[in-house]
Coordinates of N, CA and C in Angstrom, one line a residue:
M1 N 18.5 -12.9 -14.2 CA 18.1 -13.3 -15.6 C 16.7 -12.0 -15.7
V2 N 16.5 -11.1 -16.7 CA 15.3 -10.9 -16.9 C 15.2 -11.2 -18.3
T3 N 13.2 -11.5 -18.7 CA 13.0 -12.0 -19.4 C 11.5 -11.1 -20.3
P4 N 11.8 -10.7 -21.3 CA 10.0 -10.0 -21.7 C 9.2 -10.7 -22.0
Y5 N 8.0 -10.1 -20.9 CA 6.6 -11.0 -21.3 C 5.9 -10.8 -22.4
N6 N 6.3 -9.5 -23.1 CA 5.3 -9.3 -23.9 C 5.5 -10.2 -25.1
L7 N 6.7 -11.0 -25.4 CA 6.3 -12.1 -26.4 C 5.8 -13.1 -26.5
P8 N 5.5 -14.2 -27.5 CA 4.8 -15.4 -27.3 C 5.4 -16.3 -26.2
L9 N 4.4 -17.2 -25.5 CA 5.2 -18.0 -24.7 C 6.3 -18.7 -25.6
S10 N 5.9 -18.8 -26.8 CA 7.0 -19.9 -27.3 C 8.7 -19.7 -27.8
L11 N 8.4 -18.0 -27.0 CA 9.7 -17.4 -27.1 C 10.4 -16.5 -25.8
C12 N 9.6 -16.6 -24.8 CA 9.9 -16.0 -23.7 C 11.4 -16.5 -23.2
N13 N 11.4 -18.0 -22.8 CA 12.5 -18.8 -22.4 C 13.3 -18.9 -23.3
K14 N 13.3 -18.8 -24.2 CA 14.2 -18.7 -25.8 C 15.9 -18.4 -25.4
R15 N 16.7 -18.8 -25.5 CA 18.1 -18.1 -24.6 C 18.4 -16.8 -25.1
K16 N 17.7 -16.5 -26.5 CA 18.0 -15.0 -27.0 C 17.5 -13.7 -26.4
Y17 N 16.2 -14.5 -25.6 CA 15.6 -13.5 -25.0 C 15.7 -13.5 -23.5
M18 N 16.4 -14.1 -22.7 CA 16.7 -13.8 -21.3 C 18.2 -13.6 -21.0
L19 N 18.0 -11.9 -20.4 CA 18.8 -11.0 -20.5 C 19.6 -11.3 -19.1
L20 N 20.7 -11.3 -19.2 CA 21.6 -11.4 -18.1 C 21.7 -10.1 -17.3
T21 N 21.3 -10.0 -16.3 CA 21.4 -8.6 -15.9 C 22.7 -8.6 -14.7
L22 N 22.7 -9.4 -13.6 CA 24.0 -9.6 -12.7 C 24.6 -11.1 -12.4
L23 N 25.6 -10.7 -12.3 CA 26.5 -12.5 -11.8 C 26.9 -12.2 -10.6
I24 N 27.1 -12.6 -9.5 CA 27.4 -12.3 -8.2 C 28.6 -13.8 -8.0
P25 N 29.4 -13.3 -7.8 CA 30.7 -14.4 -7.6 C 30.6 -14.8 -6.5
S26 N 31.2 -16.2 -7.1 CA 31.3 -17.1 -5.8 C 32.7 -17.0 -5.1
P27 N 32.8 -17.8 -3.8 CA 31.8 -18.9 -3.4 C 31.3 -18.4 -2.4
S28 N 31.4 -16.6 -2.1 CA 30.7 -16.6 -0.9 C 29.3 -15.8 -0.9
H29 N 28.3 -16.5 0.0 CA 26.9 -15.9 -0.2 C 26.7 -14.8 0.1
P30 N 26.0 -14.2 -0.6 CA 25.9 -12.4 -0.9 C 25.2 -12.2 0.4
E31 N 24.4 -12.6 1.1 CA 23.5 -12.1 2.3 C 23.0 -10.8 2.2
K32 N 23.2 -9.8 2.7 CA 22.3 -8.5 2.6 C 23.3 -7.7 1.5
Y33 N 24.6 -8.2 1.2 CA 25.1 -7.6 0.0 C 24.6 -7.7 -1.6
L34 N 23.6 -8.7 -1.4 CA 23.0 -8.7 -2.7 C 22.2 -7.6 -3.2
Y35 N 21.9 -6.3 -2.7 CA 21.6 -5.4 -3.0 C 22.5 -4.4 -3.7
V36 N 24.0 -4.7 -3.4 CA 25.1 -3.8 -4.1 C 25.4 -4.3 -5.6
Y37 N 24.6 -5.4 -5.7 CA 24.7 -6.1 -7.0 C 23.2 -6.1 -7.8
L38 N 22.4 -5.7 -7.4 CA 20.9 -5.3 -7.9 C 20.7 -3.8 -8.0
R39 N 21.6 -2.9 -7.4 CA 21.6 -1.0 -7.7 C 21.2 -0.8 -8.8
P40 N 22.6 -1.3 -9.9 CA 22.5 -1.0 -11.4 C 20.6 -1.5 -11.8
L41 N 20.5 -2.4 -11.7 CA 18.8 -3.2 -12.3 C 18.1 -2.2 -11.9
I42 N 18.1 -2.1 -10.5 CA 16.7 -1.0 -10.2 C 16.8 -0.3 -10.9
D43 N 18.0 0.7 -10.8 CA 18.2 2.1 -11.6 C 17.6 2.2 -12.9
E44 N 17.9 1.1 -13.7 CA 17.4 0.8 -15.0 C 16.2 0.8 -15.2
L45 N 15.4 0.0 -14.0 CA 14.1 -0.4 -14.2 C 13.6 1.0 -13.8
K46 N 13.9 1.9 -12.7 CA 13.5 3.7 -12.5 C 13.3 4.4 -13.8
M47 N 14.4 4.2 -14.7 CA 14.4 4.7 -15.9 C 13.4 4.3 -16.8
L48 N 13.5 3.0 -16.7 CA 12.6 2.3 -18.0 C 10.9 2.9 -17.4
W49 N 10.4 2.9 -15.9 CA 9.0 3.1 -16.0 C 8.9 4.7 -16.0
N50 N 9.9 5.6 -15.7 CA 9.7 7.0 -15.6 C 9.4 7.7 -16.7
T51 N 10.5 7.4 -17.2 CA 10.8 8.2 -18.8 C 11.0 7.4 -19.7
G52 N 11.5 5.9 -20.1 CA 11.5 5.3 -21.0 C 13.1 5.4 -21.7
V53 N 12.8 4.9 -22.9 CA 13.6 4.4 -24.1 C 13.5 4.9 -25.5
E54 N 14.3 5.6 -26.1 CA 13.9 5.1 -27.3 C 14.0 4.3 -28.2
T55 N 13.1 3.6 -28.4 CA 13.7 2.3 -29.3 C 12.5 2.0 -30.5
Y56 N 13.5 1.2 -31.5 CA 13.2 1.2 -32.7 C 11.9 -0.3 -33.1
D57 N 10.9 0.2 -33.8 CA 9.7 -1.0 -34.1 C 10.1 -1.4 -35.8
A58 N 10.6 -3.0 -35.3 CA 11.3 -3.2 -36.5 C 9.7 -3.3 -37.8
S59 N 8.3 -3.7 -37.0 CA 7.2 -3.8 -37.7 C 6.5 -2.5 -38.6
L60 N 6.7 -1.1 -38.0 CA 6.4 -0.2 -38.5 C 7.3 0.8 -39.1
S61 N 8.7 0.4 -38.8 CA 10.2 1.2 -39.5 C 9.8 2.3 -38.6
E62 N 9.9 2.7 -37.4 CA 9.8 4.0 -37.0 C 10.1 3.9 -35.4
T63 N 10.7 4.5 -34.6 CA 10.8 4.3 -33.4 C 9.6 4.7 -32.3
F64 N 9.7 4.6 -31.2 CA 8.7 4.9 -30.1 C 9.7 5.2 -28.4
N65 N 8.8 5.4 -27.9 CA 9.4 5.8 -26.6 C 9.1 4.4 -25.9
M66 N 9.7 3.9 -25.4 CA 9.1 2.3 -24.8 C 9.5 2.7 -23.2
K67 N 8.0 2.3 -22.4 CA 8.2 2.1 -20.9 C 8.5 0.6 -20.3
A68 N 8.5 0.1 -19.7 CA 8.6 -1.5 -19.0 C 8.6 -1.3 -17.4
A69 N 8.0 -1.9 -17.0 CA 7.6 -2.6 -15.8 C 8.3 -3.8 -15.1
L70 N 8.9 -4.2 -14.6 CA 9.2 -5.6 -13.5 C 7.9 -6.1 -13.0
L71 N 7.1 -7.0 -13.6 CA 6.0 -7.6 -12.6 C 6.4 -8.7 -11.9
W72 N 7.1 -9.4 -11.7 CA 7.6 -9.9 -10.6 C 8.6 -11.0 -10.2
T73 N 9.6 -11.4 -9.6 CA 10.8 -12.3 -9.3 C 9.9 -13.7 -9.3
I74 N 11.1 -14.8 -10.0 CA 10.7 -16.2 -9.4 C 12.0 -16.8 -9.2
S75 N 12.1 -17.5 -8.3 CA 13.6 -18.1 -7.6 C 13.0 -19.4 -6.8
D76 N 14.2 -19.4 -6.1 CA 13.7 -20.5 -5.1 C 13.6 -20.0 -3.8
F77 N 13.2 -20.6 -2.8 CA 13.1 -20.5 -1.8 C 13.9 -19.8 -1.1
P78 N 15.4 -20.2 -0.9 CA 16.4 -19.3 0.0 C 16.6 -17.6 -1.0
A79 N 16.6 -18.0 -2.2 CA 16.4 -16.8 -2.7 C 15.5 -16.0 -2.7
Y80 N 14.2 -16.1 -2.2 CA 13.3 -15.6 -2.1 C 13.2 -14.9 -0.6
G81 N 13.7 -15.7 0.0 CA 14.2 -14.7 1.4 C 15.1 -13.5 1.2
M82 N 16.2 -13.4 0.0 CA 17.1 -12.8 -0.3 C 16.5 -11.6 -0.8
L83 N 15.7 -12.3 -1.6 CA 14.8 -10.8 -2.4 C 13.6 -10.0 -1.8
S84 N 13.0 -10.8 -1.2 CA 11.6 -10.0 -0.1 C 12.3 -9.5 0.8
G85 N 13.4 -9.9 1.7 CA 13.8 -9.7 3.0 C 13.0 -10.1 3.7
W86 N 12.2 -10.8 3.9 CA 11.7 -11.7 4.7 C 12.4 -13.3 4.7
S87 N 12.9 -13.4 5.8 CA 14.2 -14.9 6.0 C 13.2 -15.7 6.1
T88 N 13.3 -16.6 5.3 CA 12.6 -18.1 5.2 C 13.9 -19.0 6.0
H89 N 13.8 -18.8 7.4 CA 14.6 -19.6 7.9 C 13.5 -19.4 9.4
G90 N 13.4 -20.6 10.2 CA 12.9 -20.5 11.3 C 11.4 -20.9 11.6
K91 N 10.5 -20.4 12.8 CA 9.2 -21.0 12.7 C 8.2 -20.2 11.9
M92 N 8.7 -18.7 12.0 CA 7.8 -18.1 10.5 C 8.6 -17.9 9.1
S93 N 9.3 -19.0 8.4 CA 9.9 -18.8 7.6 C 8.8 -18.8 6.6
C94 N 7.6 -19.4 6.8 CA 6.4 -18.7 5.8 C 6.1 -17.8 5.5
P95 N 6.4 -16.8 4.3 CA 6.0 -15.4 3.7 C 4.4 -15.0 3.7
Y96 N 3.9 -16.1 3.6 CA 2.5 -16.3 3.7 C 1.6 -15.8 5.1
C97 N 1.9 -16.9 5.8 CA 1.6 -17.0 7.1 C 1.8 -15.8 8.1
M98 N 3.5 -15.5 7.9 CA 4.0 -14.7 8.3 C 3.9 -15.0 10.1
E99 N 3.8 -14.2 11.1 CA 3.5 -14.4 12.3 C 2.5 -15.0 12.9
N100 N 1.2 -15.7 11.8 CA 0.5 -16.6 12.2 C 0.3 -17.8 11.6
T101 N 1.8 -18.2 11.8 CA 2.3 -19.4 11.4 C 1.5 -20.6 12.3
K102 N 1.2 -21.7 11.9 CA 0.5 -22.8 12.6 C 1.8 -23.7 12.9
S103 N 3.0 -23.3 12.4 CA 4.4 -24.6 12.4 C 4.0 -25.1 14.1
F104 N 5.3 -26.2 14.2 CA 5.1 -26.2 15.5 C 6.7 -27.3 15.8
Q105 N 7.1 -27.6 16.3 CA 8.4 -28.1 16.9 C 8.0 -29.8 17.1
L106 N 8.7 -30.3 16.5 CA 8.7 -31.9 16.8 C 9.0 -32.4 18.2
E107 N 8.7 -33.3 18.5 CA 9.1 -33.6 20.1 C 10.0 -34.1 20.4
H108 N 10.7 -34.7 19.3 CA 12.1 -35.0 19.4 C 13.1 -34.4 18.2
G109 N 12.7 -33.1 17.9 CA 13.5 -32.6 17.2 C 13.5 -30.8 17.5
R110 N 14.7 -30.2 16.6 CA 14.9 -29.0 17.2 C 14.2 -28.1 16.1
K111 N 13.4 -28.5 14.9 CA 13.7 -27.9 13.7 C 12.1 -27.4 13.6
P112 N 11.3 -26.3 12.8 CA 10.1 -26.0 12.8 C 9.4 -27.2 12.2
C113 N 8.4 -27.7 12.0 CA 8.0 -28.5 11.0 C 6.5 -27.7 10.6
F114 N 6.2 -27.5 9.3 CA 5.5 -27.2 9.0 C 4.0 -28.1 8.5
F115 N 3.9 -29.6 8.6 CA 3.0 -30.2 8.5 C 1.2 -30.0 8.9
D116 N 0.8 -30.1 8.0 CA -1.0 -29.5 8.6 C -0.7 -28.3 8.6
C117 N -0.2 -27.4 7.9 CA -0.4 -26.1 8.3 C -1.4 -25.6 7.0
H118 N -1.8 -26.6 5.6 CA -2.4 -26.0 4.7 C -4.0 -26.2 4.7
R119 N -4.3 -27.2 5.6 CA -5.9 -27.6 5.6 C -6.8 -26.1 5.7
Q120 N -6.2 -25.3 6.6 CA -7.4 -24.0 6.9 C -7.5 -23.3 5.4
F121 N -6.9 -23.8 4.3 CA -7.1 -22.9 3.1 C -7.7 -23.9 2.4
L122 N -8.4 -24.7 2.7 CA -9.1 -25.6 2.0 C -10.7 -25.1 2.3
P123 N -11.7 -25.3 1.3 CA -13.3 -24.7 1.5 C -13.8 -25.4 2.5
H124 N -14.6 -24.7 3.6 CA -15.2 -25.1 4.9 C -15.4 -26.8 4.7
D125 N -16.6 -27.1 3.4 CA -17.0 -28.4 3.7 C -15.9 -29.2 3.2
H126 N -14.9 -29.3 3.2 CA -13.6 -30.2 2.3 C -13.5 -31.3 3.5
P127 N -13.6 -32.1 3.2 CA -13.8 -33.4 4.4 C -12.8 -34.2 4.8
Y128 N -11.2 -33.0 4.2 CA -10.0 -33.2 5.1 C -10.1 -32.3 6.8
R129 N -10.7 -30.8 6.2 CA -10.8 -30.3 7.4 C -11.0 -31.3 8.9
R130 N -11.8 -32.5 8.4 CA -12.5 -33.3 9.6 C -11.8 -34.5 9.5
Q131 N -11.0 -34.7 8.9 CA -10.0 -36.0 9.5 C -9.5 -35.7 10.6
R132 N -9.5 -36.5 11.4 CA -8.8 -36.6 12.6 C -7.6 -37.7 12.9
Q133 N -7.3 -38.7 11.8 CA -6.1 -39.8 12.2 C -5.1 -39.3 10.8
V134 N -5.6 -38.7 10.5 CA -4.6 -38.6 8.7 C -3.8 -37.8 8.8
F135 N -3.8 -36.5 9.6 CA -3.0 -35.1 9.7 C -2.3 -35.7 11.1
R136 N -2.7 -34.2 11.7 CA -2.6 -34.2 13.2 C -3.5 -34.7 14.0
K137 N -3.0 -35.8 14.9 CA -4.0 -37.0 15.4 C -4.9 -36.0 16.5
N138 N -5.8 -36.7 16.1 CA -6.7 -35.9 16.8 C -7.0 -34.2 16.7
K139 N -7.1 -33.7 15.8 CA -7.1 -32.3 15.3 C -8.2 -31.9 14.2
T140 N -8.6 -31.3 14.0 CA -9.7 -31.0 13.1 C -9.3 -29.5 12.4
E141 N -9.8 -29.1 11.9 CA -9.5 -27.5 11.3 C -10.7 -26.5 11.3
L142 N -11.0 -25.9 11.6 CA -11.7 -25.0 11.6 C -11.7 -23.3 11.5
A143 N -10.4 -23.0 11.0 CA -10.4 -21.6 10.6 C -9.8 -21.0 9.0
N144 N -10.6 -20.1 9.6 CA -10.5 -19.6 8.3 C -9.4 -18.9 7.8
P145 N -9.1 -19.1 5.9 CA -8.0 -18.9 5.5 C -7.4 -17.5 5.9
L146 N -5.9 -17.3 5.8 CA -5.7 -16.3 6.1 C -6.0 -15.2 5.4
P147 N -6.2 -13.6 5.4 CA -6.2 -12.4 4.6 C -5.0 -12.8 3.7
R148 N -4.9 -12.4 2.4 CA -3.9 -11.9 1.4 C -3.1 -10.3 1.7
L149 N -2.4 -9.9 2.4 CA -1.8 -8.9 2.7 C -1.8 -7.9 1.5
S150 N -2.1 -6.6 1.2 CA -1.8 -5.9 0.4 C -0.3 -5.4 0.0
G151 N 0.2 -5.1 -0.8 CA 1.7 -4.1 -1.0 C 1.8 -3.1 -0.4
E152 N 0.1 -2.2 0.1 CA 0.5 -1.1 0.5 C 0.7 -1.7 2.8
H153 N -0.2 -2.5 2.7 CA 0.0 -3.2 4.0 C 1.5 -3.5 4.5
I154 N 2.3 -4.2 3.6 CA 3.6 -4.4 4.0 C 4.4 -3.5 4.2
L155 N 4.6 -2.5 3.0 CA 5.3 -1.7 2.9 C 4.8 -0.4 4.3
H156 N 3.3 -0.7 4.8 CA 3.3 0.3 6.1 C 4.2 -0.8 7.0
R157 N 3.8 -1.5 7.1 CA 5.3 -3.2 8.2 C 6.3 -2.5 8.4
L158 N 6.8 -2.2 7.1 CA 8.2 -2.4 7.1 C 8.8 -1.2 7.2
S159 N 7.7 0.4 7.0 CA 8.0 1.3 7.7 C 8.2 1.6 9.0
S160 N 7.1 1.1 9.8 CA 7.3 0.9 10.9 C 8.4 0.3 11.7
L161 N 9.1 -0.7 10.9 CA 10.1 -1.0 11.8 C 11.5 -0.5 11.1
N162 N 11.4 0.7 10.1 CA 12.7 1.2 10.2 C 12.8 2.1 10.7
D163 N 14.8 2.1 11.1 CA 15.0 2.7 12.2 C 16.1 3.4 11.4
N164 N 16.9 4.8 11.8 CA 17.2 5.7 11.3 C 19.0 4.9 12.0
E165 N 19.0 4.2 12.8 CA 20.1 3.8 13.5 C 20.7 2.0 12.7
F166 N 19.4 1.8 12.0 CA 19.6 0.2 11.4 C 20.3 0.3 10.1
E167 N 21.6 -0.6 10.2 CA 22.4 -0.7 8.7 C 21.6 -1.5 7.9
S168 N 21.2 -1.3 6.7 CA 21.0 -3.0 6.1 C 21.9 -3.7 5.6
F169 N 23.0 -3.2 5.5 CA 24.5 -3.7 4.9 C 25.1 -4.4 6.3
I170 N 24.8 -4.6 7.1 CA 25.3 -5.4 8.1 C 24.9 -6.7 8.4
P171 N 25.6 -7.6 7.6 CA 24.8 -8.9 8.2 C 24.1 -9.0 9.3
S172 N 24.8 -9.0 10.7 CA 24.5 -9.0 11.6 C 23.4 -8.5 12.6
Q173 N 23.1 -7.7 11.9 CA 22.2 -6.4 12.4 C 20.7 -7.1 12.3
K174 N 19.8 -7.2 13.3 CA 18.5 -7.6 13.2 C 17.5 -6.2 13.6
F175 N 16.2 -6.2 12.7 CA 15.3 -5.3 13.3 C 15.0 -5.8 14.8
E176 N 14.5 -5.1 15.5 CA 13.8 -5.4 16.8 C 12.5 -6.4 16.9
G177 N 12.7 -7.4 17.1 CA 11.3 -8.4 17.3 C 11.7 -9.4 16.8
Y178 N 12.9 -9.4 15.5 CA 13.3 -10.8 15.0 C 13.1 -11.8 15.2
G179 N 12.6 -12.8 14.6 CA 12.0 -14.3 15.0 C 11.1 -14.3 16.1
L180 N 10.8 -13.2 16.7 CA 9.5 -13.4 17.9 C 8.3 -12.7 17.4
T181 N 8.2 -11.6 16.8 CA 6.9 -10.9 16.2 C 7.1 -10.8 14.6
H182 N 8.3 -10.8 13.8 CA 8.2 -10.9 12.5 C 9.7 -11.8 12.0
N183 N 9.9 -11.4 10.8 CA 11.0 -12.6 10.2 C 12.0 -11.3 9.7
W184 N 11.3 -10.0 9.2 CA 12.1 -9.3 8.2 C 13.7 -9.0 8.6
T185 N 13.9 -9.1 7.6 CA 15.6 -8.9 8.3 C 16.1 -7.8 7.3
K186 N 15.5 -7.3 6.4 CA 15.9 -6.1 5.6 C 14.8 -5.2 4.9
I187 N 14.5 -4.4 4.4 CA 13.7 -3.6 3.6 C 14.3 -3.9 2.3
S188 N 13.5 -5.1 1.2 CA 14.1 -4.8 -0.3 C 14.1 -3.7 -0.7
I189 N 15.2 -3.9 -2.1 CA 15.3 -2.8 -2.6 C 14.3 -2.4 -3.6
F190 N 13.4 -3.4 -3.7 CA 12.2 -3.4 -5.2 C 11.3 -2.3 -4.2
W191 N 11.3 -2.4 -3.1 CA 10.0 -1.0 -2.7 C 10.5 0.1 -3.5
E192 N 12.0 0.3 -3.7 CA 12.2 1.5 -4.6 C 11.1 2.1 -6.3
L193 N 11.0 0.7 -6.4 CA 10.0 0.7 -7.7 C 8.5 1.4 -7.5
S194 N 8.1 2.7 -7.7 CA 7.0 3.2 -7.5 C 5.6 2.3 -7.5
Y195 N 5.9 1.4 -8.6 CA 4.4 0.9 -8.6 C 4.5 -1.1 -7.9
W196 N 5.8 -1.1 -6.8 CA 6.0 -2.6 -6.3 C 5.0 -3.0 -5.7
S197 N 4.4 -1.9 -4.6 CA 3.1 -1.9 -3.6 C 2.0 -2.4 -4.3
K198 N 2.0 -2.1 -5.5 CA 1.0 -2.4 -6.3 C 0.3 -3.5 -7.1
L199 N 1.3 -4.1 -7.3 CA 1.5 -5.8 -7.5 C 0.7 -6.4 -7.0
I200 N -0.1 -7.4 -7.4 CA -0.7 -8.9 -6.3 C 0.2 -9.5 -6.1
N201 N 1.4 -10.1 -7.0 CA 2.4 -11.3 -6.8 C 3.7 -10.5 -7.2
R202 N 4.5 -10.5 -6.0 CA 5.6 -9.6 -6.5 C 7.0 -10.6 -6.4
H203 N 6.7 -11.9 -5.4 CA 8.0 -12.8 -5.8 C 6.9 -14.3 -5.9
N204 N 7.6 -15.0 -6.6 CA 7.0 -16.3 -7.0 C 8.1 -17.5 -7.0
L205 N 7.6 -18.5 -6.5 CA 8.6 -19.6 -5.9 C 8.8 -20.6 -7.5
D206 N 10.0 -20.7 -7.8 CA 10.3 -21.9 -9.0 C 10.1 -22.9 -8.4
V207 N 8.9 -23.7 -8.8 CA 8.3 -24.9 -8.0 C 9.3 -26.0 -8.7
M208 N 9.8 -26.2 -10.2 CA 10.3 -27.1 -10.3 C 11.8 -26.9 -9.5
N209 N 12.5 -26.0 -9.0 CA 13.7 -26.0 -8.5 C 13.4 -26.4 -7.1
I210 N 12.5 -26.1 -6.2 CA 11.8 -26.7 -4.9 C 11.7 -28.1 -5.0

């Protein structure tokens, strides 16, 4: 669904202003085929940004050329992975920490654990950074917060992964180094939008669903 953000907050999430843009048939998981369903939406977003559409302004009783941009997506964590192209599974599932993750494997378990990966984002004088017993035993946190990568930086990384022989619609195919140096499974269709790399927040998490 898409909702226009140039409305009062009291109206943004009303049903009549939430526009159904695509419906994915069940029960199969869309995997990499998600972009087949997103293609008409992306084409319309390109048109809305580049040329605009003739729109009627009821307050002035006249028409104008309306342009629009997609500000961000809001989804749960699995959908975040499908929309962004960064897999939200495995030890590098955090799309912020990426390959610099501090996740670890539990002694008697096989799944990665992300407990105590957050203290590096606290202020340097925060007392939690010096705690040795409350978080991971006998461990303090002195590291600086990880830098936020710009959209241009991420797009450059994706360009270096791109291979003419890579077919993004084959679910079993992976970029070289997947799971070792990165978690990219595909190049998101949203990068086709000329302004996408300029946005600060491209994908957001729906905390209530999580």
